[in-house]
Amino acid sequence: MPDFSIDIQNLSKTFGPVKALDDVSFQVEKSEIFGLIGPDGSGKTSLFRILTSLLLPDSGMATMEGYDVVKSYKIIRQITGYMPGRFSLYYDLTVEENLAFFATIFGTTIKENYDLIKDIYIQIEPFKNRRAGNLSGGMKQKLALSCALIHKPKVLVLDEPTTGVDAVSRKEFWEMLKKLKQQDITIIVSTPYMDEASLCDHVALIQKGKILSIETPANIRNAFSHPLYKIAYPDMYRLLTTLRTFSEAVSAHRFGDSIHVALKTRTGEKEVRSFLEEQGLKDVALEPVRPNIEDCFMDLMNDTHD
Amino acid sequence: MTDKPIIKVVNLVKKFGNFVANDHLNFNVYEGEIFGFLGANGAGKTTAIRILCGLSHPTSGELEVAGFDVYKQSEQIKKNIGYMSQKFSLYENLTLRENIRFYAGIYGLSKKEINIRMDNLLENLHIGHLRDQLIGSLPLGWKQKLAFSVAIFHQPKIVFLDEPTGGVDPITRRQFWDMIYQAAKDGITIFVTTHYMDEAEYCDRVSIMVDGRIEALDSPAGLKQHYHAENMDEVFLKLARAS
């Protein structure tokens, strides 16, 4: 039996009529990056709050590093670093004061665990006397991560750490996560960015409190069952609305400078082309394309989306 | 999209003490255009948007928005634009109908006009059943789509969208862009910021700000060609990381 860092068994949580978590079970291996991908309101935050002992489940159980998140909540809080979705540092304290505050609460000092945060903190150290409220988005996020790490946690729980963060800072953030993983820290992270999913070891797609699929990013992509084509035309909006009326198409979604069309059967290029030509769209650029995580997620979501 | 500028910016400078947030910005936005305003966190986008919306005065420069001067006619500018962001959209503890009445009332629409447009809106989006629901009880995707509808309810000439799709699921994100296209087709100029680089591809033209300056401004195809990049993500990384 493999050695799990996080073990979740049949977890459910309701808020009035809303089923935030509906019989959720999965395991996270030691020192892996586990991604929880799902839209707003899918239950990610409720799950993270239960794991960090801030919310009690209605039923089911969960352990982190072998400790029950309900019974052993004191130990759970010692071994967990939590970065909530909303920036949760003290705006009127400086960068350094925030970090010192979190260190003190966990009975440690900045000095003692400086090695762990060095790579990250060094980037915001020039601003250590600036109030946290006056930092840019990317810097706030680095400070929040430093504060979550300062007590050397075994498990890092990151709730949408990159929402509202620019593309460059997002890449830097994921480079930091990879380094932390090598220091034997287990990371469970949620994100609405599908490109980040491909950087995880395993990914769970969650919607309306239910896990749709848990796989490696490669397997999620391999499981996509429809033939997929990439199409481009100068008037993209017209191409999109036309493709949506094509009876052989399962879906048509914009992807940057082209449109991805999933087909019901392997009818192939010819039929798509002749349909578009009938509609007056000639000489479209068309080629088969390998589905990415976003294609797969939208396909899984399609049944339930309203 | 026409060749008539609806936003004219000449040598816009904004300083906070010694800090130069906007360093001689020059650009036009044309009527009916979807204009992407990109940049890293802290590059100066929000500062420029606040100035264009008439909420903050520039230190120097000449600016015209919807035909009005930002120094002397900021009230007229506010009447002719719409605004939404991820942070500020609708009032959570009002219903959809109350939010619409509130916003449309601020813009001086008559009761009769509000009711006609509200019925149209609810019908177009097939959401008659949501009319009396509290906004706070709706999923983020719906809130953002409704916030956009409310932002253009008074039929402004320009709508400013500040990270409208942050944190939204991929299907809703695309539905949101369908709404943007529809609004642009109806003649509303779109000024939009985003951190999703695939969305940069959906704009007619894109500007990229780095450290208070506009480093690049062109169509997505033009930018990709110029920077020898496969996609807008690469263009952005080349520009923003070089700083």
XYZ file of C-alpha atoms in Angstrom:
549
model
C 0.000 0.000 0.000
C 1.443 3.328 -1.001
C 2.207 5.911 1.598
C -0.418 8.667 1.362
C -0.002 12.178 2.640
C -3.698 12.990 2.386
C -6.482 10.414 2.588
C -10.073 11.541 2.052
C -12.937 9.072 2.561
C -16.583 9.800 1.658
C -16.506 13.431 2.704
C -19.821 15.316 2.552
C -20.763 18.831 3.573
C -24.022 20.695 3.038
C -24.918 24.333 3.608
C -28.708 24.465 3.784
C -29.965 23.136 0.446
C -26.500 23.299 -1.173
C -24.373 20.153 -1.334
C -20.909 21.682 -1.215
C -19.216 18.276 -1.079
C -20.993 15.111 -2.145
C -19.280 11.891 -1.040
C -15.766 12.923 -2.051
C -12.945 10.369 -1.775
C -9.357 10.527 -3.001
C -5.754 10.142 -1.909
C -2.731 12.362 -2.388
C 0.731 10.786 -2.427
C 3.619 12.131 -0.388
C 5.483 15.063 -1.970
C 3.371 15.324 -5.052
C 1.638 18.365 -6.506
C -2.059 17.554 -6.583
C -4.309 19.912 -8.507
C -7.971 20.469 -7.737
C -9.550 22.005 -10.792
C -13.070 23.321 -10.868
C -15.201 26.416 -11.337
C -16.254 28.821 -8.633
C -18.738 27.180 -6.292
C -17.635 23.618 -7.071
C -16.614 22.875 -3.461
C -12.857 23.421 -3.577
C -12.733 25.909 -0.733
C -15.031 23.835 1.506
C -12.751 20.839 1.001
C -9.649 22.884 1.844
C -11.284 24.321 4.940
C -12.129 20.823 6.155
C -8.577 19.608 5.493
C -7.110 22.517 7.438
C -9.523 21.849 10.372
C -11.378 25.141 9.918
C -14.688 23.485 9.002
C -16.307 20.264 10.212
C -17.603 17.746 7.668
C -21.166 16.400 7.963
C -19.911 12.895 7.313
C -16.852 11.036 6.102
C -13.281 11.418 7.292
C -9.944 12.795 6.205
C -6.374 12.435 7.419
C -3.243 14.402 6.608
C 0.116 12.746 7.341
C -1.870 10.129 9.260
C -3.627 12.621 11.551
C -7.410 12.912 11.592
C -8.421 16.440 10.612
C -11.184 16.533 13.244
C -9.718 14.663 16.222
C -6.127 15.821 15.834
C -6.854 19.369 14.750
C -4.050 20.800 16.882
C -1.428 18.698 15.125
C -3.070 19.355 11.758
C -2.598 23.086 12.257
C 1.082 22.562 13.110
C 1.867 20.533 10.015
C -0.215 22.505 7.511
C 0.561 25.673 5.605
C -2.620 27.265 4.281
C -2.928 30.029 1.736
C -6.605 31.008 1.529
C -8.158 32.317 -1.652
C -8.516 35.853 -0.437
C -5.347 37.708 0.482
C -5.363 37.149 4.213
C -2.335 39.004 5.487
C -2.428 42.135 7.595
C -2.547 45.119 5.251
C -1.326 47.616 7.811
C 1.673 45.524 8.825
C 4.836 45.621 6.733
C 6.128 42.657 4.757
C 8.618 41.770 7.468
C 6.113 42.271 10.294
C 3.642 39.923 8.623
C 6.268 37.233 8.285
C 7.503 37.684 11.859
C 3.907 37.526 13.111
C 3.221 34.180 11.435
C 6.570 32.793 12.595
C 5.852 33.795 16.197
C 2.394 32.242 16.195
C 3.925 28.919 15.231
C 6.635 29.298 17.877
C 9.480 29.751 15.444
C 11.540 32.585 13.947
C 12.211 33.851 10.453
C 15.861 32.915 10.932
C 15.205 29.299 11.860
C 13.414 28.388 8.628
C 14.865 31.024 6.358
C 16.326 28.361 4.041
C 12.887 27.155 3.052
C 11.524 30.558 2.064
C 14.794 32.127 0.889
C 14.195 31.764 -2.871
C 10.765 33.323 -2.591
C 11.342 35.881 0.128
C 14.484 37.257 -1.477
C 12.294 38.656 -4.265
C 10.228 40.766 -1.871
C 12.938 41.499 0.703
C 13.803 44.854 -0.936
C 10.269 45.909 0.059
C 10.338 44.474 3.581
C 9.397 47.821 5.125
C 6.445 48.351 2.799
C 2.936 47.732 4.127
C 1.368 44.571 2.714
C -1.631 46.574 1.490
C 0.618 48.520 -0.879
C 2.119 45.501 -2.640
C 1.287 44.501 -6.221
C -0.628 41.252 -6.807
C 2.456 39.178 -7.583
C 4.311 40.395 -4.493
C 1.329 39.828 -2.185
C 1.198 36.275 -3.396
C 4.899 35.718 -2.686
C 4.490 37.124 0.804
C 1.443 34.935 1.453
C 3.380 31.864 0.348
C 6.316 32.818 2.568
C 3.957 33.185 5.542
C 2.370 29.788 4.800
C 5.816 28.162 4.737
C 7.535 29.848 7.657
C 6.751 27.024 10.139
C 8.050 24.347 7.744
C 4.753 22.549 7.096
C 4.540 18.998 5.751
C 1.474 19.797 3.656
C 0.822 23.000 1.762
C -2.825 23.837 0.976
C -3.137 26.571 -1.654
C -6.580 27.883 -2.568
C -6.449 29.595 -5.969
C -3.042 31.171 -5.330
C -2.772 32.524 -8.891
C -6.233 33.990 -9.507
C -5.833 37.598 -10.650
C -2.080 37.156 -11.048
C -0.341 37.972 -14.338
C 1.125 35.333 -16.649
C 4.744 36.008 -15.673
C 4.116 35.836 -11.920
C 2.062 32.692 -12.436
C 4.996 30.959 -14.149
C 7.362 32.047 -11.381
C 4.935 30.784 -8.763
C 4.798 27.323 -10.310
C 8.574 27.190 -10.522
C 8.606 27.839 -6.760
C 6.111 25.024 -6.163
C 8.310 22.578 -8.049
C 11.243 23.460 -5.809
C 9.133 23.013 -2.670
C 8.053 19.601 -3.854
C 11.703 18.555 -3.920
C 11.911 19.482 -0.224
C 9.377 16.728 0.573
C 6.390 19.007 0.964
C 3.051 17.705 -0.295
C 1.135 20.371 -2.184
C -2.591 20.418 -2.853
C -3.549 23.402 -4.974
C -6.729 24.633 -6.632
C -6.811 26.769 -9.749
C -9.188 27.981 -12.445
C -6.276 28.083 -14.944
C -6.307 24.924 -17.021
C -2.717 25.372 -18.220
C -1.591 25.003 -14.604
C -3.282 21.621 -14.365
C -0.704 20.174 -16.720
C 2.012 21.084 -14.184
C 0.482 18.840 -11.482
C 1.336 15.170 -10.874
C -2.343 14.314 -10.477
C -5.419 16.332 -11.197
C -8.930 16.009 -9.803
C -11.685 17.717 -11.745
C -14.451 18.794 -9.378
C -17.874 20.209 -10.120
C -20.908 20.755 -7.899
C -19.243 18.959 -5.014
C -18.452 15.822 -7.001
C -15.150 14.575 -8.360
C -15.528 14.016 -12.109
C -12.153 12.438 -12.719
C -8.766 11.885 -11.054
C -5.859 11.198 -13.338
C -2.418 12.295 -14.388
C -2.653 15.209 -16.821
C -1.445 12.926 -19.641
C -4.186 10.357 -18.974
C -6.893 12.999 -18.840
C -5.847 14.117 -22.300
C -5.661 10.542 -23.600
C -9.187 9.829 -22.373
C -10.756 12.503 -24.604
C -13.100 10.468 -26.780
C -13.982 12.738 -29.722
C -12.019 13.495 -32.879
C -10.820 17.071 -32.412
C -9.965 19.620 -35.091
C -8.466 23.081 -34.996
C -10.020 25.551 -37.443
C -9.210 29.164 -38.295
C -10.829 31.740 -40.561
C -10.468 35.542 -40.777
C -13.981 36.175 -39.380
C -13.720 34.020 -36.258
C -17.076 35.003 -34.790
C -18.868 33.939 -37.964
C -16.905 30.685 -38.054
C -17.855 29.973 -34.447
C -21.584 30.646 -34.862
C -21.615 28.599 -38.085
C -19.842 25.626 -36.492
C -22.341 25.626 -33.652
C -25.086 24.831 -36.159
C -23.137 21.826 -37.552
C -25.077 18.693 -36.606
C -21.937 16.507 -36.504
C -20.226 18.764 -33.965
C -20.340 17.942 -30.244
C -18.896 21.316 -29.310
C -17.102 24.321 -30.772
C -14.961 26.491 -28.510
C -12.540 29.320 -29.151
C -8.902 28.650 -28.280
C -6.828 31.740 -28.863
C -6.455 32.242 -32.615
C -8.424 29.129 -33.623
C -11.557 27.150 -32.816
C -11.541 23.588 -31.488
C -14.369 21.467 -32.856
C -15.131 18.059 -31.386
C -16.975 15.747 -33.771
C -19.430 12.941 -33.031
C -17.731 10.456 -35.300
C -14.540 10.359 -37.268
C -16.282 12.044 -40.178
C -13.113 13.939 -40.724
C -11.919 16.910 -42.588
C -13.953 16.530 -45.737
C -17.354 16.793 -44.132
C -16.437 19.788 -42.009
C -14.991 21.515 -45.040
C -17.990 20.850 -47.259
C -20.375 22.000 -44.527
C -18.458 25.248 -44.103
C -18.312 25.778 -47.855
C -22.080 25.316 -48.088
C -22.349 28.080 -45.503
C -20.106 30.347 -47.565
C -16.871 29.910 -45.586
C -14.207 28.921 -48.080
C -10.534 28.046 -47.573
C -10.618 27.601 -43.812
C -7.389 26.421 -42.170
C -8.165 23.011 -40.680
C -6.023 20.373 -38.965
C -6.397 17.659 -36.321
C -5.250 18.716 -32.852
C -4.454 16.897 -29.598
C -6.882 17.886 -26.833
C -5.470 19.889 -23.954
C -6.728 19.875 -20.364
C -9.171 22.691 -21.065
C -10.822 20.707 -23.903
C -11.173 17.733 -21.549
C -12.559 19.750 -18.678
C -15.160 21.463 -20.847
C -16.149 18.089 -22.270
C -16.635 16.658 -18.760
C -18.505 19.783 -17.669
C -20.760 19.834 -20.702
C -23.336 17.391 -19.333
C -24.017 19.413 -16.239
C -23.362 22.996 -17.273
C -26.283 25.384 -17.258
C -14.802 48.739 -36.038
C -14.437 52.166 -37.675
C -11.414 54.419 -38.110
C -12.921 57.051 -35.837
C -11.049 57.322 -32.530
C -13.296 57.212 -29.473
C -10.431 57.325 -26.977
C -7.458 59.597 -27.693
C -4.468 59.535 -25.377
C -1.486 61.831 -26.002
C 1.514 61.817 -23.655
C -0.398 60.665 -20.592
C 1.750 60.970 -17.476
C 0.606 60.105 -13.954
C 2.930 60.428 -10.986
C 2.404 59.498 -7.342
C 5.154 61.417 -5.567
C 8.354 60.283 -7.291
C 6.755 57.159 -8.701
C 5.777 57.334 -12.376
C 2.772 55.026 -12.784
C 2.037 56.074 -16.388
C 5.029 57.244 -18.413
C 4.007 59.088 -21.615
C 1.282 56.780 -22.891
C 0.119 57.362 -26.460
C -2.684 55.420 -28.091
C -6.072 55.647 -29.785
C -8.995 53.277 -29.425
C -11.432 53.174 -32.345
C -15.204 53.050 -32.316
C -16.519 49.477 -32.108
C -13.070 48.063 -31.419
C -12.246 45.344 -28.874
C -9.102 46.772 -27.314
C -7.037 44.554 -25.002
C -5.083 46.434 -22.336
C -2.510 43.991 -20.961
C 0.327 44.207 -18.506
C 1.817 42.532 -15.454
C 0.461 43.292 -11.963
C 1.706 46.742 -11.023
C 2.480 47.844 -14.600
C 0.084 50.807 -14.341
C -3.083 49.515 -16.013
C -5.504 50.350 -13.216
C -4.083 53.868 -12.901
C -4.680 54.500 -16.612
C -8.194 53.006 -16.503
C -9.151 55.195 -13.541
C -8.005 58.256 -15.499
C -9.902 57.223 -18.636
C -13.063 56.733 -16.542
C -12.781 60.240 -15.132
C -12.029 59.013 -11.586
C -8.503 60.396 -11.342
C -6.722 63.322 -12.969
C -3.569 62.854 -15.030
C -0.408 64.729 -14.045
C -0.058 65.813 -17.672
C -1.118 64.864 -21.182
C -4.127 65.301 -23.441
C -6.982 62.830 -23.215
C -10.372 62.580 -24.840
C -12.905 59.867 -24.035
C -16.127 59.564 -26.071
C -15.478 63.082 -27.350
C -15.046 64.632 -23.884
C -12.008 66.114 -22.206
C -10.893 64.199 -19.079
C -9.893 67.392 -17.242
C -13.035 69.448 -17.771
C -15.798 67.010 -18.682
C -15.364 64.002 -16.416
C -19.096 63.955 -15.563
C -20.043 63.632 -19.241
C -17.479 60.866 -19.609
C -19.064 58.924 -16.739
C -22.483 59.138 -18.405
C -21.139 57.732 -21.651
C -19.152 54.793 -20.352
C -19.871 51.553 -18.534
C -17.551 49.797 -16.088
C -17.221 46.407 -14.472
C -14.450 44.453 -12.794
C -14.035 41.207 -10.943
C -13.935 43.067 -7.652
C -16.748 45.520 -8.230
C -19.855 44.373 -9.983
C -23.329 44.035 -8.524
C -24.735 44.414 -5.016
C -24.900 40.945 -3.473
C -27.796 41.710 -1.153
C -30.046 43.182 -3.832
C -31.992 41.071 -6.319
C -31.202 41.142 -10.013
C -34.197 43.414 -10.666
C -33.197 45.774 -7.849
C -29.619 45.974 -9.131
C -30.826 46.859 -12.616
C -33.251 49.484 -11.307
C -30.526 50.971 -9.130
C -27.883 51.233 -11.856
C -30.264 52.309 -14.604
C -31.752 54.887 -12.237
C -28.312 56.358 -11.601
C -27.884 56.809 -15.340
C -31.230 58.593 -15.471
C -33.257 56.046 -17.424
C -37.048 56.351 -17.070
C -39.055 53.654 -15.309
C -40.738 52.703 -18.546
C -37.462 52.453 -20.426
C -35.933 50.384 -17.605
C -38.811 47.901 -17.722
C -38.629 47.470 -21.491
C -34.884 46.912 -21.480
C -35.075 44.633 -18.441
C -37.622 42.378 -20.160
C -35.403 42.231 -23.243
C -32.355 41.387 -21.184
C -34.068 38.621 -19.205
C -35.484 37.144 -22.391
C -32.196 37.262 -24.339
C -30.333 35.504 -21.547
C -33.261 33.145 -20.771
C -33.143 34.096 -17.114
C -36.634 35.370 -16.330
C -36.609 33.012 -13.346
C -33.620 34.795 -11.799
C -35.374 38.174 -11.716
C -36.079 38.175 -7.971
C -33.053 36.190 -6.823
C -30.446 37.797 -4.619
C -27.267 38.328 -6.636
C -25.226 36.873 -3.764
C -26.918 33.493 -4.242
C -25.807 33.120 -7.872
C -22.608 31.403 -9.092
C -19.690 33.686 -10.015
C -20.087 32.963 -13.727
C -23.664 34.224 -13.724
C -22.782 37.225 -11.590
C -20.129 38.252 -14.097
C -22.423 37.814 -17.100
C -25.130 39.843 -15.374
C -22.658 42.498 -14.245
C -21.645 42.933 -17.869
C -25.275 43.212 -18.966
C -25.869 45.855 -16.294
C -22.680 47.736 -17.250
C -24.003 48.175 -20.805
C -27.659 48.582 -19.802
C -27.590 52.358 -20.394
C -26.072 51.724 -23.860
C -22.748 53.461 -23.251
C -20.335 54.290 -26.049
C -17.477 52.490 -24.299
C -17.385 49.781 -21.656
C -14.307 49.238 -19.466
C -13.852 45.652 -18.294
C -11.152 45.138 -15.675
C -10.319 41.417 -15.448
C -13.956 40.446 -15.994
C -13.238 36.706 -16.290
C -10.838 36.186 -13.366
C -11.533 32.861 -11.663
C -14.397 31.942 -13.996
C -14.723 28.435 -15.478
C -13.655 27.877 -19.107
C -17.157 27.511 -20.551
C -18.506 30.634 -18.843
C -15.377 32.526 -19.882
C -16.198 31.769 -23.503
C -19.876 32.659 -23.044
C -18.713 35.952 -21.581
C -16.647 36.613 -24.703
C -19.672 35.811 -26.865
C -21.442 38.630 -25.022
C -18.476 40.933 -25.616
C -18.582 40.182 -29.354
C -22.302 40.834 -29.448
C -21.861 44.182 -27.683
C -19.046 45.154 -30.064
C -21.283 44.253 -33.016
C -23.933 46.553 -31.543
C -21.374 49.351 -31.721
C -20.088 49.479 -28.135
C -16.337 49.928 -27.884
C -14.728 47.376 -25.540
C -11.696 48.215 -23.398
C -10.675 45.039 -21.581
C -7.894 43.762 -19.313
C -7.202 40.086 -18.717
C -4.555 37.688 -17.444
C -5.764 34.930 -19.755
C -3.533 35.139 -22.794
C -5.917 33.165 -25.011
C -8.373 36.020 -24.450
C -5.783 38.474 -25.759
C -6.209 36.693 -29.104
C -9.895 37.629 -29.142
C -9.127 41.366 -29.240
C -8.834 43.445 -32.408
C -5.721 45.110 -31.020
C -3.690 44.607 -27.875
C -1.396 46.930 -25.942
C 1.120 45.578 -23.452
C 2.275 47.766 -20.569
C 5.596 47.226 -18.827
C 6.691 49.404 -15.909
C 4.363 52.298 -16.746
C 5.070 52.363 -20.485
C 3.298 50.860 -23.471
C 5.914 48.518 -24.907
C 3.846 47.102 -27.750
C 0.563 47.833 -29.520
C -0.713 45.905 -32.516
C -3.150 43.208 -33.619
C -2.471 39.798 -31.999
C -1.277 38.493 -35.390
C 1.040 41.484 -35.814
C 2.512 41.052 -32.324
C 3.115 37.333 -32.806
C 4.884 38.013 -36.076
C 6.992 40.829 -34.686
C 8.126 38.871 -31.631
C 8.462 35.556 -33.489
C 6.044 33.967 -31.065
C 3.633 31.034 -31.422
C 0.957 32.635 -29.258
C 0.192 35.699 -27.126
C 1.475 33.967 -23.992
C 4.970 33.925 -25.525
C 4.670 37.561 -26.639
C 3.681 38.583 -23.126
C 6.476 36.622 -21.474
C 9.089 38.054 -23.829
C 8.014 41.607 -23.069
C 7.177 41.386 -19.390
C 10.118 39.191 -18.415
C 12.642 41.385 -20.195
C 11.950 44.153 -17.668
